[in-house]
GROMACS .gro file of C-alpha atoms in nm:
model
  262
    1UNK     CA    1   1.123   2.062   0.140
    2UNK     CA    2   1.116   1.637   0.135
    3UNK     CA    3   1.443   1.579   0.176
    4UNK     CA    4   1.591   1.190   0.167
    5UNK     CA    5   1.920   1.069   0.305
    6UNK     CA    6   2.141   0.746   0.289
    7UNK     CA    7   2.240   0.601   0.626
    8UNK     CA    8   2.488   0.370   0.714
    9UNK     CA    9   2.544   0.219   1.063
   10UNK     CA   10   2.652  -0.068   1.267
   11UNK     CA   11   2.349  -0.223   1.483
   12UNK     CA   12   2.590  -0.353   1.717
   13UNK     CA   13   2.562  -0.122   1.958
   14UNK     CA   14   2.168  -0.047   1.940
   15UNK     CA   15   1.808  -0.155   2.004
   16UNK     CA   16   1.738  -0.180   1.661
   17UNK     CA   17   1.628   0.125   1.427
   18UNK     CA   18   1.312   0.242   1.602
   19UNK     CA   19   1.295   0.458   1.824
   20UNK     CA   20   1.302   0.390   2.237
   21UNK     CA   21   1.272   0.565   2.568
   22UNK     CA   22   1.644   0.458   2.574
   23UNK     CA   23   1.720   0.653   2.323
   24UNK     CA   24   1.957   0.393   2.216
   25UNK     CA   25   1.845   0.349   1.844
   26UNK     CA   26   1.992   0.401   1.567
   27UNK     CA   27   1.642   0.636   1.453
   28UNK     CA   28   1.725   0.837   1.807
   29UNK     CA   29   2.108   0.916   1.778
   30UNK     CA   30   2.001   1.015   1.385
   31UNK     CA   31   1.686   1.249   1.465
   32UNK     CA   32   1.941   1.414   1.773
   33UNK     CA   33   2.191   1.512   1.515
   34UNK     CA   34   1.984   1.626   1.266
   35UNK     CA   35   1.834   1.856   1.520
   36UNK     CA   36   2.176   1.947   1.653
   37UNK     CA   37   2.242   2.084   1.288
   38UNK     CA   38   1.891   2.243   1.184
   39UNK     CA   39   1.835   2.369   1.523
   40UNK     CA   40   1.503   2.238   1.564
   41UNK     CA   41   1.328   1.918   1.627
   42UNK     CA   42   1.340   1.663   1.302
   43UNK     CA   43   1.157   1.371   1.252
   44UNK     CA   44   1.219   1.097   1.006
   45UNK     CA   45   1.072   0.795   0.873
   46UNK     CA   46   1.246   0.501   0.715
   47UNK     CA   47   1.238   0.222   0.413
   48UNK     CA   48   1.273  -0.061   0.654
   49UNK     CA   49   1.320  -0.089   1.009
   50UNK     CA   50   1.575  -0.314   1.132
   51UNK     CA   51   1.633  -0.479   1.499
   52UNK     CA   52   1.861  -0.495   1.739
   53UNK     CA   53   2.211  -0.614   1.621
   54UNK     CA   54   2.141  -0.584   1.244
   55UNK     CA   55   2.373  -0.334   1.033
   56UNK     CA   56   2.280  -0.093   0.748
   57UNK     CA   57   2.438  -0.025   0.434
   58UNK     CA   58   2.188   0.202   0.270
   59UNK     CA   59   1.901   0.295   0.465
   60UNK     CA   60   1.696   0.580   0.346
   61UNK     CA   61   1.517   0.836   0.541
   62UNK     CA   62   1.281   1.114   0.414
   63UNK     CA   63   1.193   1.425   0.620
   64UNK     CA   64   1.016   1.778   0.587
   65UNK     CA   65   1.200   2.049   0.700
   66UNK     CA   66   1.189   2.411   0.640
   67UNK     CA   67   1.591   2.461   0.687
   68UNK     CA   68   1.749   2.549   0.392
   69UNK     CA   69   2.063   2.422   0.310
   70UNK     CA   70   2.285   2.302   0.063
   71UNK     CA   71   2.275   1.901  -0.011
   72UNK     CA   72   2.616   1.841   0.087
   73UNK     CA   73   2.581   2.037   0.429
   74UNK     CA   74   2.318   1.809   0.577
   75UNK     CA   75   2.563   1.521   0.496
   76UNK     CA   76   2.874   1.665   0.680
   77UNK     CA   77   2.671   1.873   0.939
   78UNK     CA   78   2.464   1.575   1.038
   79UNK     CA   79   2.815   1.340   1.050
   80UNK     CA   80   2.947   1.583   1.295
   81UNK     CA   81   2.717   1.505   1.552
   82UNK     CA   82   2.647   1.109   1.480
   83UNK     CA   83   2.875   0.831   1.654
   84UNK     CA   84   3.140   0.670   1.463
   85UNK     CA   85   2.906   0.401   1.393
   86UNK     CA   86   2.659   0.596   1.206
   87UNK     CA   87   2.697   0.795   0.902
   88UNK     CA   88   2.505   1.010   0.678
   89UNK     CA   89   2.630   0.888   0.313
   90UNK     CA   90   2.422   1.096   0.090
   91UNK     CA   91   2.134   1.395   0.084
   92UNK     CA   92   1.909   1.437  -0.208
   93UNK     CA   93   1.592   1.686  -0.225
   94UNK     CA   94   1.283   1.476  -0.359
   95UNK     CA   95   0.942   1.549  -0.417
   96UNK     CA   96   0.673   1.578  -0.216
   97UNK     CA   97   0.519   1.239  -0.330
   98UNK     CA   98   0.816   1.060  -0.276
   99UNK     CA   99   0.806   0.810   0.042
  100UNK     CA  100   1.087   0.652   0.165
  101UNK     CA  101   0.881   0.321   0.245
  102UNK     CA  102   0.567   0.349   0.007
  103UNK     CA  103   0.747   0.427  -0.300
  104UNK     CA  104   1.006   0.134  -0.260
  105UNK     CA  105   0.974  -0.106  -0.539
  106UNK     CA  106   1.215  -0.392  -0.351
  107UNK     CA  107   1.449  -0.447  -0.055
  108UNK     CA  108   1.798  -0.608  -0.024
  109UNK     CA  109   1.955  -0.799   0.259
  110UNK     CA  110   2.253  -0.979   0.276
  111UNK     CA  111   2.382  -1.249   0.553
  112UNK     CA  112   2.765  -1.280   0.601
  113UNK     CA  113   2.846  -1.614   0.757
  114UNK     CA  114   3.168  -1.730   0.910
  115UNK     CA  115   3.195  -2.141   0.886
  116UNK     CA  116   3.499  -2.232   1.110
  117UNK     CA  117   3.567  -2.482   1.395
  118UNK     CA  118   3.634  -2.154   1.616
  119UNK     CA  119   3.381  -1.897   1.675
  120UNK     CA  120   3.437  -1.528   1.541
  121UNK     CA  121   3.727  -1.278   1.701
  122UNK     CA  122   3.777  -0.963   1.494
  123UNK     CA  123   3.413  -1.032   1.302
  124UNK     CA  124   3.244  -1.067   1.614
  125UNK     CA  125   2.888  -0.891   1.608
  126UNK     CA  126   2.957  -0.882   1.208
  127UNK     CA  127   2.915  -1.220   1.080
  128UNK     CA  128   2.702  -1.520   1.185
  129UNK     CA  129   2.897  -1.871   1.247
  130UNK     CA  130   2.873  -2.206   1.211
  131UNK     CA  131   3.076  -2.458   1.296
  132UNK     CA  132   2.963  -2.764   1.097
  133UNK     CA  133   3.041  -2.787   0.715
  134UNK     CA  134   2.755  -2.645   0.460
  135UNK     CA  135   2.618  -2.808   0.168
  136UNK     CA  136   2.579  -2.560  -0.061
  137UNK     CA  137   2.382  -2.731  -0.314
  138UNK     CA  138   2.121  -2.863  -0.079
  139UNK     CA  139   2.091  -2.504   0.049
  140UNK     CA  140   2.048  -2.384  -0.283
  141UNK     CA  141   1.779  -2.641  -0.361
  142UNK     CA  142   1.569  -2.582  -0.070
  143UNK     CA  143   1.584  -2.196  -0.128
  144UNK     CA  144   1.440  -2.227  -0.487
  145UNK     CA  145   1.113  -2.373  -0.264
  146UNK     CA  146   1.077  -1.997  -0.147
  147UNK     CA  147   1.081  -1.774  -0.411
  148UNK     CA  148   0.794  -1.634  -0.574
  149UNK     CA  149   0.473  -1.495  -0.409
  150UNK     CA  150   0.386  -1.738  -0.094
  151UNK     CA  151   0.238  -1.700   0.275
  152UNK     CA  152   0.546  -1.656   0.480
  153UNK     CA  153   0.350  -1.730   0.785
  154UNK     CA  154   0.582  -2.009   0.923
  155UNK     CA  155   0.896  -1.750   0.887
  156UNK     CA  156   0.737  -1.439   1.073
  157UNK     CA  157   0.789  -1.331   1.445
  158UNK     CA  158   0.492  -1.310   1.674
  159UNK     CA  159   0.519  -0.943   1.725
  160UNK     CA  160   0.514  -0.862   1.355
  161UNK     CA  161   0.282  -0.580   1.241
  162UNK     CA  162   0.262  -0.640   0.870
  163UNK     CA  163  -0.090  -0.642   0.732
  164UNK     CA  164  -0.020  -0.963   0.525
  165UNK     CA  165   0.218  -1.237   0.538
  166UNK     CA  166   0.212  -1.280   0.151
  167UNK     CA  167   0.525  -1.133   0.001
  168UNK     CA  168   0.707  -1.214  -0.349
  169UNK     CA  169   1.067  -1.313  -0.269
  170UNK     CA  170   1.224  -1.269  -0.560
  171UNK     CA  171   1.593  -1.337  -0.522
  172UNK     CA  172   1.846  -1.587  -0.304
  173UNK     CA  173   2.167  -1.600  -0.371
  174UNK     CA  174   2.405  -1.800  -0.206
  175UNK     CA  175   2.781  -1.780  -0.248
  176UNK     CA  176   3.099  -1.889  -0.083
  177UNK     CA  177   3.409  -1.683  -0.056
  178UNK     CA  178   3.667  -1.874   0.174
  179UNK     CA  179   3.556  -1.948   0.534
  180UNK     CA  180   3.257  -1.700   0.452
  181UNK     CA  181   2.921  -1.770   0.302
  182UNK     CA  182   2.723  -1.483   0.152
  183UNK     CA  183   2.342  -1.492   0.144
  184UNK     CA  184   2.156  -1.233  -0.075
  185UNK     CA  185   1.793  -1.175  -0.024
  186UNK     CA  186   1.578  -0.920  -0.254
  187UNK     CA  187   1.167  -0.896  -0.226
  188UNK     CA  188   0.876  -0.691  -0.242
  189UNK     CA  189   0.890  -0.667   0.153
  190UNK     CA  190   0.993  -0.871   0.428
  191UNK     CA  191   0.839  -0.966   0.773
  192UNK     CA  192   0.961  -0.928   1.076
  193UNK     CA  193   1.257  -1.170   1.148
  194UNK     CA  194   1.207  -1.313   0.807
  195UNK     CA  195   1.532  -1.343   0.708
  196UNK     CA  196   1.698  -1.481   1.000
  197UNK     CA  197   1.377  -1.737   1.019
  198UNK     CA  198   1.488  -1.820   0.636
  199UNK     CA  199   1.823  -1.853   0.788
  200UNK     CA  200   1.720  -2.102   1.061
  201UNK     CA  201   1.620  -2.305   0.799
  202UNK     CA  202   1.843  -2.290   0.552
  203UNK     CA  203   2.132  -2.383   0.773
  204UNK     CA  204   1.950  -2.691   0.951
  205UNK     CA  205   1.925  -2.830   0.574
  206UNK     CA  206   2.292  -2.723   0.468
  207UNK     CA  207   2.409  -2.911   0.832
  208UNK     CA  208   2.253  -3.217   0.697
  209UNK     CA  209   1.995  -3.182   0.974
  210UNK     CA  210   1.706  -3.147   0.750
  211UNK     CA  211   1.633  -3.220   0.375
  212UNK     CA  212   1.586  -2.954   0.079
  213UNK     CA  213   1.203  -3.061   0.074
  214UNK     CA  214   1.161  -2.995   0.432
  215UNK     CA  215   1.157  -2.629   0.310
  216UNK     CA  216   0.868  -2.681   0.118
  217UNK     CA  217   0.684  -2.815   0.430
  218UNK     CA  218   0.760  -2.560   0.628
  219UNK     CA  219   0.668  -2.312   0.400
  220UNK     CA  220   0.305  -2.508   0.378
  221UNK     CA  221   0.259  -2.502   0.700
  222UNK     CA  222   0.237  -2.119   0.772
  223UNK     CA  223   0.327  -2.208   1.136
  224UNK     CA  224   0.648  -2.063   1.363
  225UNK     CA  225   0.621  -2.398   1.554
  226UNK     CA  226   0.731  -2.626   1.248
  227UNK     CA  227   1.056  -2.372   1.172
  228UNK     CA  228   1.385  -2.373   1.283
  229UNK     CA  229   1.482  -2.100   1.546
  230UNK     CA  230   1.564  -1.773   1.481
  231UNK     CA  231   1.938  -1.697   1.374
  232UNK     CA  232   2.155  -1.472   1.502
  233UNK     CA  233   2.114  -1.092   1.394
  234UNK     CA  234   2.483  -1.036   1.359
  235UNK     CA  235   2.548  -1.109   1.015
  236UNK     CA  236   2.257  -0.948   0.863
  237UNK     CA  237   2.254  -0.639   0.690
  238UNK     CA  238   1.995  -0.401   0.531
  239UNK     CA  239   2.165  -0.314   0.190
  240UNK     CA  240   1.865  -0.110   0.115
  241UNK     CA  241   1.572  -0.057  -0.078
  242UNK     CA  242   1.499   0.009  -0.485
  243UNK     CA  243   1.337   0.273  -0.631
  244UNK     CA  244   1.219   0.332  -0.962
  245UNK     CA  245   1.508   0.568  -1.150
  246UNK     CA  246   1.257   0.895  -1.210
  247UNK     CA  247   1.348   0.960  -0.798
  248UNK     CA  248   1.728   1.044  -0.900
  249UNK     CA  249   1.872   0.781  -0.609
  250UNK     CA  250   2.162   0.605  -0.558
  251UNK     CA  251   2.108   0.228  -0.614
  252UNK     CA  252   2.442   0.109  -0.507
  253UNK     CA  253   2.538   0.027  -0.173
  254UNK     CA  254   2.788   0.214  -0.001
  255UNK     CA  255   3.001  -0.045   0.173
  256UNK     CA  256   2.891  -0.379   0.029
  257UNK     CA  257   3.271  -0.445  -0.136
  258UNK     CA  258   3.362  -0.425   0.261
  259UNK     CA  259   3.173  -0.748   0.370
  260UNK     CA  260   3.369  -1.035   0.461
  261UNK     CA  261   3.398  -1.272   0.197
  262UNK     CA  262   3.451  -1.025  -0.122
   0.00000   0.00000   0.00000
């Protein structure tokens, strides 16, 4: 039997998603909890690995098991053993043909940013921060240079393991809500650090340090040396993958309305 789970987590205390010898990753905590509930080892695959400090609102994982439980038991039983900053949101039995990563048709992220003369306190670790005023029109003009299918090598981390730097970036929405900014991204897939590197460039442009057309120069250079430094992971949220409706999985993002700036 193959089961898919929707997971939410605050990534501040963890060394990213993927399992590490330290055990301080979200995957390690989840598999430990699943094993305690199922009384046997459970190995999971995820829709999109997140870096240290990055949060997840609807990470999707799947695993195969011979343990038979009603689906809600996988939610309640696993959450019993998980730390407070990780929670299973839902569980669905899926066909063996389903693969949380390969079956995804898109992935979504949001970056939440505080514009303030003073660094965040209550939101520390949950939002990025800039102290200079941002120009929304300039950032939106720059974002247009990234939409569509491009080689995103300029926004790719050196340790990225993707087979190709070519991705289809379908949407970048930028909105302001009081002191907070929200940047939403949707693409076929993302490279390692791709959004944080794009954010670094957008914010350089938004603060008037670069012109909007500079984004096209960075894109076409296909070199990390041309782009801005990688921005903080604090305000980055994996909103989850999108799947075709026939898989029957939730498409809404649990907790999305909670994000600052709503």
